[in-house]
C-alpha positions as CSV (number, residue, x, y, z in Angstrom):
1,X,-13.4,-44.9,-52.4
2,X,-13.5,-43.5,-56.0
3,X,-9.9,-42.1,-55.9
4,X,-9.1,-45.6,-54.2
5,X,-11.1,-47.5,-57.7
6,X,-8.9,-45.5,-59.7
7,X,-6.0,-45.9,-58.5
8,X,-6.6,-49.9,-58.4
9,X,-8.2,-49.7,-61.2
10,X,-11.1,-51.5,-60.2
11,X,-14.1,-51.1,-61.6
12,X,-16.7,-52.1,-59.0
13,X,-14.5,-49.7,-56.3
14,X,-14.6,-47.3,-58.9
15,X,-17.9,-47.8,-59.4
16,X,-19.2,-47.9,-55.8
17,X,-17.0,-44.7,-55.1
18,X,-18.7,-42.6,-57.4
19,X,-22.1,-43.9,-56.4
20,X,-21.2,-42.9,-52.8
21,X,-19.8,-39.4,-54.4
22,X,-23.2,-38.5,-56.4
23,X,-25.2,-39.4,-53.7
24,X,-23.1,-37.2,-51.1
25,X,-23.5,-34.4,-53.4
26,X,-27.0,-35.1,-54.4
27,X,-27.4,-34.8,-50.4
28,X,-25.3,-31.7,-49.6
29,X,-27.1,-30.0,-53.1
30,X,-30.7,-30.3,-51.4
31,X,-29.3,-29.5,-48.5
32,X,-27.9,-26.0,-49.1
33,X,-30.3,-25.3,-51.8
34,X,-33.1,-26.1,-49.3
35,X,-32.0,-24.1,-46.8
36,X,-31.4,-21.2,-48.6
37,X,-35.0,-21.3,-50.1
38,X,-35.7,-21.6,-46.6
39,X,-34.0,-18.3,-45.6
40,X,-35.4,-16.7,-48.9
41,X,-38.9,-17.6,-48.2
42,X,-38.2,-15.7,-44.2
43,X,-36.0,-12.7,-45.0
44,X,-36.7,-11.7,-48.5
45,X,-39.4,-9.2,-49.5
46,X,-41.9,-10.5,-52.1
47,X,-39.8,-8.6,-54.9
48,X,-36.5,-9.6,-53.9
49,X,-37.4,-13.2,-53.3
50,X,-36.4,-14.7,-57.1
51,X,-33.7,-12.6,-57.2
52,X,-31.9,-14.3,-54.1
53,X,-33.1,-17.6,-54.5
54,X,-31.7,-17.3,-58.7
55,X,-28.4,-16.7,-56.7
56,X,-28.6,-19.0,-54.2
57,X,-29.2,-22.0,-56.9
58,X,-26.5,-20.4,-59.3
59,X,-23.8,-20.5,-55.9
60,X,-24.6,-24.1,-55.1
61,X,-24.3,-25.1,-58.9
62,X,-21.1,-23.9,-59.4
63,X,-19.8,-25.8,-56.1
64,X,-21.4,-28.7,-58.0
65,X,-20.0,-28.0,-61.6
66,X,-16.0,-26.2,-60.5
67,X,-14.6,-29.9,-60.0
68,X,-15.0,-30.7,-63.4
69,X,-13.3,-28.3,-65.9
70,X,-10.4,-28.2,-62.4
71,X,-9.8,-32.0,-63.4
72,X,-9.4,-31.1,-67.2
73,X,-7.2,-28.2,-66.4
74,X,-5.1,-30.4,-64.0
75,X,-5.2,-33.6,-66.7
76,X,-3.7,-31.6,-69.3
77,X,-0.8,-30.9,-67.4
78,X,0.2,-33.7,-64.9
79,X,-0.8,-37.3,-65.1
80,X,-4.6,-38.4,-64.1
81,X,-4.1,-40.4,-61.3
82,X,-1.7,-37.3,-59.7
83,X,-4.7,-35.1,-61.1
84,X,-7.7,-36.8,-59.8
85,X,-5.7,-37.1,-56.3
86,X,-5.0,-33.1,-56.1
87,X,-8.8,-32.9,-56.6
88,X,-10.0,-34.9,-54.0
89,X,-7.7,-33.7,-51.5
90,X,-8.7,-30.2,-52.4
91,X,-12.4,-31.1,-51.6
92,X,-11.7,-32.9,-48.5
93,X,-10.0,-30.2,-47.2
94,X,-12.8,-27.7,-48.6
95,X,-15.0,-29.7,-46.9
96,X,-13.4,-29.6,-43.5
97,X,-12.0,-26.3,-43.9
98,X,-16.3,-25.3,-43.9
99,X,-17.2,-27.9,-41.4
100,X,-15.5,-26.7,-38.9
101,X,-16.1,-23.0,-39.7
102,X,-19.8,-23.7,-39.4
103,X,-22.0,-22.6,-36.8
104,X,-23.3,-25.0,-34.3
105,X,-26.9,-23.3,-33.3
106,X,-29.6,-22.8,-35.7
107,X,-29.8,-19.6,-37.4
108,X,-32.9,-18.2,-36.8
């Protein structure tokens, strides 16, 4: 939807796309922060504990933060639109490509 704004150009799909965008991040962030406090809090001693979960947050950060200074790199180079599309197919296929190597019972 927000590639789909931009390429339009318009501004309430733009808009509404990267709405839906913050809020699926905002969502898979708790997520895999809150699971791997979660797994901290089980397998972690009491001394190793800050240093795992410090690690955790720093990894799912930088899956938060990589997309950004990816689209200036890109920007300077090719035109936006081309740019912003690389990007997003990048992610989607991220995204799948982790989906389905995921595994389907609980680990305990």
């Amino acid at each position: 939807m927000f590639e789909a704004g931009l390429w339009a150009r318009s501004l309430p799909t733009f808009a509404a796309g990267t709405l839906l965008a913050g809020t699926g991040i905002g969502l898979a962030f708790r997520r895999g922060v809150g699971v791997g406090v979660g797994v901290a809090q089980r397998l972690a001693g009491p001394r190793r504990r800050a240093d795992l979960l410090s690690t955790n947050f720093l990894f799912a950060s930088t899956g938060t933060i990589v997309p950004t200074p990816a689209l200036g790199l890109l920007d300077q180079t090719i035109n936006q639109d081309v740019a912003t599309l690389i990007l997003a197919v990048a992610v989607v296929a991220t995204t799948l490509a982790s989906a389905l190597r995921r595994p389907t019972t609980a680990i305990a």
